[in-house]
Short mmCIF file of N, CA and C in Angstrom, two decimals:
data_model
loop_
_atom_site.label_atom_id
_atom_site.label_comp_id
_atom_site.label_asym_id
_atom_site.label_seq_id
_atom_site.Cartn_x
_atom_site.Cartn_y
_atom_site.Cartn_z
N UNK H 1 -3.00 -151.65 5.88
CA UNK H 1 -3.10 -150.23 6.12
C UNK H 1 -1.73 -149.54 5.97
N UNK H 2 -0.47 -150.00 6.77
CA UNK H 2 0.44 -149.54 6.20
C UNK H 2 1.04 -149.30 4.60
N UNK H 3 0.93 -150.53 3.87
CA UNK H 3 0.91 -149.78 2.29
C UNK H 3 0.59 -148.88 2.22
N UNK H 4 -0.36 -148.15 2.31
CA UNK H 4 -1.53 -147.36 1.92
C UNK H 4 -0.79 -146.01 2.58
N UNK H 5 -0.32 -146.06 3.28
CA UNK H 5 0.56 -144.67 4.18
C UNK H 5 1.95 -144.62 3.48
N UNK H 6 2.97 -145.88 3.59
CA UNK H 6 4.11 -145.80 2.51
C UNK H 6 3.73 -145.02 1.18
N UNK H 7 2.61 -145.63 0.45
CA UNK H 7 2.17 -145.10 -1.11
C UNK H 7 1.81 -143.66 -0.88
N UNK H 8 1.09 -143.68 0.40
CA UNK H 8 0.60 -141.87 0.22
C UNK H 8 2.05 -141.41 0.50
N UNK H 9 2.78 -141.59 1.33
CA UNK H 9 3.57 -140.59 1.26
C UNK H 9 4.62 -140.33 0.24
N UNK H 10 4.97 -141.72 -0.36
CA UNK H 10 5.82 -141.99 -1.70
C UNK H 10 5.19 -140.58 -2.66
N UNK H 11 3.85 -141.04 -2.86
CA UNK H 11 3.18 -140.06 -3.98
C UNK H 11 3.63 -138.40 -3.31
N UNK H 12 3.04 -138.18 -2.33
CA UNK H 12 3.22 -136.72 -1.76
C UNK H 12 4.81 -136.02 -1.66
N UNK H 13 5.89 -137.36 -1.42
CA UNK H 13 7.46 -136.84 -2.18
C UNK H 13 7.07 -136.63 -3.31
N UNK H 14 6.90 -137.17 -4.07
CA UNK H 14 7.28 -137.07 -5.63
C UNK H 14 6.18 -135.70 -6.13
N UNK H 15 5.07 -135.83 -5.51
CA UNK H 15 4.62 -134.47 -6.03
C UNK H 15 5.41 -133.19 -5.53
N UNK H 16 5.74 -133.02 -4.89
CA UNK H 16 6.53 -132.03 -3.57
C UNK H 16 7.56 -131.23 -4.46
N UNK H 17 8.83 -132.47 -4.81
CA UNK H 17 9.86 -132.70 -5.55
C UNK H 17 9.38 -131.89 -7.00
N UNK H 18 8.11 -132.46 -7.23
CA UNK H 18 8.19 -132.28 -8.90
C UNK H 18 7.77 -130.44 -9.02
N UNK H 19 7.45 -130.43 -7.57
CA UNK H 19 6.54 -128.72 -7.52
C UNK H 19 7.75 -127.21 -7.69
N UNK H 20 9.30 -127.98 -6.84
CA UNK H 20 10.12 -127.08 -6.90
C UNK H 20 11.41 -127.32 -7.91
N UNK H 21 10.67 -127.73 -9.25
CA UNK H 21 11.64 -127.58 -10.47
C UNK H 21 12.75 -126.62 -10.83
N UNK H 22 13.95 -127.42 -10.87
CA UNK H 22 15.20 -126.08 -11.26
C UNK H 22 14.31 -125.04 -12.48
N UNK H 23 14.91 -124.05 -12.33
CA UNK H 23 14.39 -122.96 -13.80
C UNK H 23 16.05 -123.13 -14.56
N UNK H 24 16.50 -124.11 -14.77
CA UNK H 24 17.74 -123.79 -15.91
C UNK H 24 16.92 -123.19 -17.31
N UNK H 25 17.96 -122.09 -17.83
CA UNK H 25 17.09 -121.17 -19.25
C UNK H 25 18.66 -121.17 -19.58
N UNK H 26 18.37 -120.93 -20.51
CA UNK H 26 19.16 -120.63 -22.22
C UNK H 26 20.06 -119.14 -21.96
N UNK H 27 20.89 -119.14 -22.47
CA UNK H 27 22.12 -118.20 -22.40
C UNK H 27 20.84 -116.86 -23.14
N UNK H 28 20.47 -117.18 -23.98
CA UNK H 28 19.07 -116.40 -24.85
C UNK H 28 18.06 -115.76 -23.80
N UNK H 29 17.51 -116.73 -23.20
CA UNK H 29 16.46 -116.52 -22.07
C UNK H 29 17.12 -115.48 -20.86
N UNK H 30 18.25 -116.05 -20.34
CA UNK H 30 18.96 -115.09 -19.01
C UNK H 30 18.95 -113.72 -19.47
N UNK H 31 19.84 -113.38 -20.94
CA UNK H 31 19.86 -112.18 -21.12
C UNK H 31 18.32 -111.57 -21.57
N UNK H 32 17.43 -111.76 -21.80
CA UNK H 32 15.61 -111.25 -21.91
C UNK H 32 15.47 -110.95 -20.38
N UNK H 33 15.91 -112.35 -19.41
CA UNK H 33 15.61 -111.73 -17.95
C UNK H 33 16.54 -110.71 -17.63
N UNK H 34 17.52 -110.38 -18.01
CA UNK H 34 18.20 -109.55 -17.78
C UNK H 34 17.82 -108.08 -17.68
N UNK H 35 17.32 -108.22 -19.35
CA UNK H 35 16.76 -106.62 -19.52
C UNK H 35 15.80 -105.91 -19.23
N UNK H 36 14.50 -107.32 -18.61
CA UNK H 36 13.59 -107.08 -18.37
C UNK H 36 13.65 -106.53 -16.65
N UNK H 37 13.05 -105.69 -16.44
CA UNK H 37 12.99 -105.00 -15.04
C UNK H 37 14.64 -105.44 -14.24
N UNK H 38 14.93 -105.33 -12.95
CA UNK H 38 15.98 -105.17 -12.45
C UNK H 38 16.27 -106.28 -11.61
N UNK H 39 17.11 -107.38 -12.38
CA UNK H 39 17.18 -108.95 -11.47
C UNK H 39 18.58 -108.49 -10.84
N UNK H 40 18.57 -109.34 -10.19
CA UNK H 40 19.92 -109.73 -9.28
C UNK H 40 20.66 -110.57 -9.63
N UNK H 41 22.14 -110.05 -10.61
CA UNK H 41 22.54 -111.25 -11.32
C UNK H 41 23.76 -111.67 -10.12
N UNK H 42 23.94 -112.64 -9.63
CA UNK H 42 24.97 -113.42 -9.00
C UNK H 42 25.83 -114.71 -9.44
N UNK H 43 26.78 -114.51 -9.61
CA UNK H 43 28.10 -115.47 -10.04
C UNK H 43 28.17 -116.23 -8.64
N UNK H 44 28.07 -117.33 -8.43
CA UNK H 44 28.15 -118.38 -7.89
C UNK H 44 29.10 -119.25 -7.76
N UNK H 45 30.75 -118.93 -8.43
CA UNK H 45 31.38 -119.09 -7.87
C UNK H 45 32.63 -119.18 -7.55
N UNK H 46 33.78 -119.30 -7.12
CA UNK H 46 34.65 -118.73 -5.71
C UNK H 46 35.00 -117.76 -6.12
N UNK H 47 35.79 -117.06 -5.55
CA UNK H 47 36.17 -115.49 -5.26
C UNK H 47 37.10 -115.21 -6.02
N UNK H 48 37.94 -116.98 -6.24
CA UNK H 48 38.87 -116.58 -7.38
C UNK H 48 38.41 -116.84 -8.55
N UNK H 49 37.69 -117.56 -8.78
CA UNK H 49 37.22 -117.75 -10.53
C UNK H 49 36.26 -115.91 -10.96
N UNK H 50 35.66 -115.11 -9.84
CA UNK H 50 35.06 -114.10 -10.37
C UNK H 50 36.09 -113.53 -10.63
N UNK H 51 37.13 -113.26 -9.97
CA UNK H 51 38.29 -112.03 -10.35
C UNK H 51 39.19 -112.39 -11.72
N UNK H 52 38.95 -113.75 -12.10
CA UNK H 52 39.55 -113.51 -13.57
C UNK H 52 38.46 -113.13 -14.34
N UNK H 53 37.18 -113.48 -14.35
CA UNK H 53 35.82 -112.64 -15.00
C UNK H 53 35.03 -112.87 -14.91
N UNK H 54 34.01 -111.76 -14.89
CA UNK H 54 32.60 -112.04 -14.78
C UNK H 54 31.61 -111.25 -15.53
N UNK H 55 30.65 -111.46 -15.54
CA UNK H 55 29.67 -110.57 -16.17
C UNK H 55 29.34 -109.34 -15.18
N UNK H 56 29.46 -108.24 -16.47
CA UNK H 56 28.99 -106.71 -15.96
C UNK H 56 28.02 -106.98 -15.00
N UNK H 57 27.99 -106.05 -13.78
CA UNK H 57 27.36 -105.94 -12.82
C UNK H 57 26.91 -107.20 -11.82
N UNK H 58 27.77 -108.06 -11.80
CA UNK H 58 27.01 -109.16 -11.06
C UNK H 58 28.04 -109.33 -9.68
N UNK H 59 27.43 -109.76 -8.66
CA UNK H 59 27.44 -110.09 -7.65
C UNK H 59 28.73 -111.05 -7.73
N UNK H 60 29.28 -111.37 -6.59
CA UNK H 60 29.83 -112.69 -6.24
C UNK H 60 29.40 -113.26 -4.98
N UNK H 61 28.48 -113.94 -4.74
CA UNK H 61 28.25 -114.96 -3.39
C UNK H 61 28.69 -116.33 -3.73
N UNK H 62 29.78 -116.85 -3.46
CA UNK H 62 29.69 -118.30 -3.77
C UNK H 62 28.84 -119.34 -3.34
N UNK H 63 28.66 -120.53 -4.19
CA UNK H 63 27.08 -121.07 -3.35
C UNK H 63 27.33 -121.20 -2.35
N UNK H 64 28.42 -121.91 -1.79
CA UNK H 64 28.36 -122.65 -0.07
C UNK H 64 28.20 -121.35 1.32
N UNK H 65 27.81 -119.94 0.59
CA UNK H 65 27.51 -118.69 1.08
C UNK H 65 26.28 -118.48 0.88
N UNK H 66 25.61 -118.76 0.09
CA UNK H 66 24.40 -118.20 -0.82
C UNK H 66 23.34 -117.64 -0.30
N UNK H 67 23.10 -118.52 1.58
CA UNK H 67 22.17 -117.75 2.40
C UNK H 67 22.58 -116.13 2.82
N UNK H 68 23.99 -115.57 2.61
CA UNK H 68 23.89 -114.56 3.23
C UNK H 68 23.13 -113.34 1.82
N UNK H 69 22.23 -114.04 0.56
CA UNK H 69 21.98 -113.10 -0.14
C UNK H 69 20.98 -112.01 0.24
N UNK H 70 20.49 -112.42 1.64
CA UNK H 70 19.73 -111.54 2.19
C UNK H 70 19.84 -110.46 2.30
N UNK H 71 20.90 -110.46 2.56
CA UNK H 71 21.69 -108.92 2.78
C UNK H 71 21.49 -107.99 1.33
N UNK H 72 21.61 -108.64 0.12
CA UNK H 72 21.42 -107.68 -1.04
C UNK H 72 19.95 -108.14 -1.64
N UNK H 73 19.17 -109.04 -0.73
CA UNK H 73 17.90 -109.02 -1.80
C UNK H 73 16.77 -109.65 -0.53
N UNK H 74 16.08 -108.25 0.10
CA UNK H 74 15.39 -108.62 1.23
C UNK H 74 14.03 -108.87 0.56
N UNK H 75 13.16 -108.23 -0.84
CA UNK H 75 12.48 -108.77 -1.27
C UNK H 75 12.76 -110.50 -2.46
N UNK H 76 11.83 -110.75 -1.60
CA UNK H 76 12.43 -112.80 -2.17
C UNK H 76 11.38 -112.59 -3.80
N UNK H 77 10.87 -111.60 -4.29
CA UNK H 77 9.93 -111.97 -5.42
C UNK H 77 11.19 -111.17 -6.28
N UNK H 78 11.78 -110.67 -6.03
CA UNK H 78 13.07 -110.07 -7.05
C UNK H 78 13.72 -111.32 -7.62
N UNK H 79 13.55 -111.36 -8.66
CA UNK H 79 13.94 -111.91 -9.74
C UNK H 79 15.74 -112.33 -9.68
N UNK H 80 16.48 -113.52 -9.82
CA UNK H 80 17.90 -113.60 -9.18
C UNK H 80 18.27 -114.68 -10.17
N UNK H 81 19.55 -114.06 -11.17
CA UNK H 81 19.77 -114.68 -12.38
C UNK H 81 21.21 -115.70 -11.37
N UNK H 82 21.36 -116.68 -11.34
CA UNK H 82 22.26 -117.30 -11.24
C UNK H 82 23.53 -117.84 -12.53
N UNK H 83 24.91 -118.15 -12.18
CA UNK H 83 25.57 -118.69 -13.30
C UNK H 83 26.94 -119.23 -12.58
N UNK H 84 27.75 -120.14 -12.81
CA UNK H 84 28.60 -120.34 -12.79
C UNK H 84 29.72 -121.03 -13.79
N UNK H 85 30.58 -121.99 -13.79
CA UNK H 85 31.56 -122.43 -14.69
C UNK H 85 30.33 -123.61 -15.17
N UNK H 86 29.54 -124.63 -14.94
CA UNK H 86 28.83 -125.25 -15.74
C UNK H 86 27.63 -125.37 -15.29
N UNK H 87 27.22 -124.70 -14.49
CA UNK H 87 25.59 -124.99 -14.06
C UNK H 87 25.20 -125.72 -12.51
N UNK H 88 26.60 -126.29 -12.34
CA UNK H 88 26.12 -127.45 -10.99
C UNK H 88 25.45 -126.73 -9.87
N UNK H 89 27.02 -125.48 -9.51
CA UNK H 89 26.95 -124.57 -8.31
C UNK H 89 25.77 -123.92 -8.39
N UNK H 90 25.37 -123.53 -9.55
CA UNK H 90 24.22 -122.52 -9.35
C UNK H 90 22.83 -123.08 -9.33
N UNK H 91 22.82 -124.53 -9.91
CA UNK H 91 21.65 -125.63 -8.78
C UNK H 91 21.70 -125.56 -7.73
N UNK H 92 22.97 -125.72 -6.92
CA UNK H 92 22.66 -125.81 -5.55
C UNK H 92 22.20 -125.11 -5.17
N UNK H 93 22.60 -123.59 -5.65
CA UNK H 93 22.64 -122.65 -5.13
C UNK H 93 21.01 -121.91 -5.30
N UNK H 94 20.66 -122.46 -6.18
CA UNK H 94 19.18 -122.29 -6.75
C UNK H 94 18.53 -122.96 -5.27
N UNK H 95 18.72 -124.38 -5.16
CA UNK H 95 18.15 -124.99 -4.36
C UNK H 95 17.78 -124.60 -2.76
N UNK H 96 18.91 -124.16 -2.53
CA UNK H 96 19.19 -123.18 -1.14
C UNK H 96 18.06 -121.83 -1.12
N UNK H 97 18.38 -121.06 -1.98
CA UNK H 97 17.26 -120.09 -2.05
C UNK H 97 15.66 -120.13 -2.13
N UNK H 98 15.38 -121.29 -2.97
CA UNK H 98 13.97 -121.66 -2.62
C UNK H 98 13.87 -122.36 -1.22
N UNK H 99 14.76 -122.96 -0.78
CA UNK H 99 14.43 -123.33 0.76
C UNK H 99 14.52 -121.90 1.40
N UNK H 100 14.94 -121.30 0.95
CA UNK H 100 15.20 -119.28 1.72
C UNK H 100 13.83 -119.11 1.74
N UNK H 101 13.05 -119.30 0.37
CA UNK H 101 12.24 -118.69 -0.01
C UNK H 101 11.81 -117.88 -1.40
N UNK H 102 13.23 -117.86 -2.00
CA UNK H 102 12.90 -117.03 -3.24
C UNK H 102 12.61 -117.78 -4.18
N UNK H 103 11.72 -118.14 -4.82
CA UNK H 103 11.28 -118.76 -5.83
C UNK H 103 11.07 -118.00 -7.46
N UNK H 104 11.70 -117.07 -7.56
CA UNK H 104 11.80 -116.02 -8.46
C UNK H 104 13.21 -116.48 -9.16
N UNK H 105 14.06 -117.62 -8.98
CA UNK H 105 15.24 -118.13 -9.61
C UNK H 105 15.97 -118.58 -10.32
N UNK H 106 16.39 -118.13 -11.35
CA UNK H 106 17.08 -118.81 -12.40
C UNK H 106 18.29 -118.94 -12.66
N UNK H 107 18.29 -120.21 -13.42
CA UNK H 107 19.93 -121.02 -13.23
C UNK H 107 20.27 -120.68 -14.87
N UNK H 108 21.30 -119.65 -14.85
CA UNK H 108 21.91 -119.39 -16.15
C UNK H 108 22.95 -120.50 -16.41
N UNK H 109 23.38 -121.17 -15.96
CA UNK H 109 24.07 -122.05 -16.10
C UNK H 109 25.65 -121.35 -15.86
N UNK H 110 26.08 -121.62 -17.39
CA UNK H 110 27.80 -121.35 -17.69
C UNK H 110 28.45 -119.97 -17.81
N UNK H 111 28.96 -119.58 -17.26
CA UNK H 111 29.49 -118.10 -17.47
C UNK H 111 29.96 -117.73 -19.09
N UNK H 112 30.80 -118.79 -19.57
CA UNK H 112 31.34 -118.68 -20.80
C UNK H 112 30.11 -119.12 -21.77
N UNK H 113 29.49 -119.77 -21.85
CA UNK H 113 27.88 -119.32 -22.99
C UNK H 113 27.15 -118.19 -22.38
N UNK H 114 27.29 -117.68 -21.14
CA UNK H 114 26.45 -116.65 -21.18
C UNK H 114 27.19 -115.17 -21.61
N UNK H 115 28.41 -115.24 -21.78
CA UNK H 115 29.08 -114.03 -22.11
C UNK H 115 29.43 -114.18 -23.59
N UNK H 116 29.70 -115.35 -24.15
CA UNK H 116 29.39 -115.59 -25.74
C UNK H 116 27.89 -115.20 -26.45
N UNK H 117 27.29 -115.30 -25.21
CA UNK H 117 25.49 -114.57 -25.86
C UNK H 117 25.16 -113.46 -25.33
N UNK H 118 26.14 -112.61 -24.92
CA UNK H 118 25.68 -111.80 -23.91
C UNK H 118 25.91 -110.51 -25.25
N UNK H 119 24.25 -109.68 -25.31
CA UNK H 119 24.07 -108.58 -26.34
C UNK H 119 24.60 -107.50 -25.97
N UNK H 120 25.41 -106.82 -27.01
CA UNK H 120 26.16 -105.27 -26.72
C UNK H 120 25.18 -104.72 -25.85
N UNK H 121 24.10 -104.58 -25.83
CA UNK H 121 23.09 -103.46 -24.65
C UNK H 121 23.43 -103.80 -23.52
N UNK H 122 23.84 -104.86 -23.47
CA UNK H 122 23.84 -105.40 -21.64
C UNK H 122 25.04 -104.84 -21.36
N UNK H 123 26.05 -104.20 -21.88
CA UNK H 123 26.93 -103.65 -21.54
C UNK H 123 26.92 -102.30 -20.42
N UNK H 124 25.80 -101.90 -21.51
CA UNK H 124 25.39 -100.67 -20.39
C UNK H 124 24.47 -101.03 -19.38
N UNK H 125 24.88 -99.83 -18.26
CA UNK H 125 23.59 -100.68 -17.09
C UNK H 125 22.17 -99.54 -17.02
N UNK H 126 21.69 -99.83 -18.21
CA UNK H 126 20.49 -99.56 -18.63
C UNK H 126 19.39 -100.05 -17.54
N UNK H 127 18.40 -99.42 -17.09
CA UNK H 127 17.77 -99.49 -16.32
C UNK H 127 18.50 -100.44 -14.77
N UNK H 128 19.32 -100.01 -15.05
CA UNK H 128 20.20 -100.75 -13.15
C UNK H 128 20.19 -99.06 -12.40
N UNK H 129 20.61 -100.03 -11.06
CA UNK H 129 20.83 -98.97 -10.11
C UNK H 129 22.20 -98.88 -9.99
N UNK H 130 22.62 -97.47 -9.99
CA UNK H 130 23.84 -96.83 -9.64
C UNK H 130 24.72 -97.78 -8.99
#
């Protein structure tokens, strides 16, 4: 009988696990979410890597902060583009938020492919808020 409880629960991790898949997308894909309705783009990470650059209009929460995004995004179905220097931070940081709750999350990965793909329109903040 015990097998039988080890295996169920083995199976019920691994389904669990397989249910809250990272969304890593394409330097291509982030900027489509971009333009499409009004995401929450956040740079992920430290305070000094944003101040040498970042992408127009985005946030800085670094991940090991990432719960206080409440404060700028009390609806969790708002859409929340993540990015950092190679993708790691903004897994975690992905990861943290679906334990928040927001499951609306995507991991842009790299700052530098996303600003090498990043289209003249996104310059302007076309459909953003003030």
């Amino acid at each position: 009988m015990k097998p039988n409880v080890f295996i169920s629960l083995l199976l019920l991790a691994c389904f669990h696990s397989a249910s809250v898949q990272a969304k890593i997308i394409t330097p291509e894909e982030f900027w489509q979410h971009y333009t499409q309705g009004n995401p929450l783009l956040v740079d992920v990470r430290s305070n000094e890597e944003f101040i040498r650059g970042h992408l127009p209009l985005s946030l800085n929460i670094p991940y090991d902060k990432i719960e206080t995004i409440t404060t700028f995004a009390a609806d969790k179905s708002q859409a929340i583009l993540l990015y950092c220097r190679t993708g790691r931070r903004a897994e975690i940081a992905e990861q943290a938020l679906n334990e928040l709750g927001y499951h609306n999350v995507y991991n842009g990965q790299s700052y530098q492919a996303l600003l090498t793909a990043m289209p003249e329109s996104s310059l302007s903040p076309k459909n953003k808020a003030p």
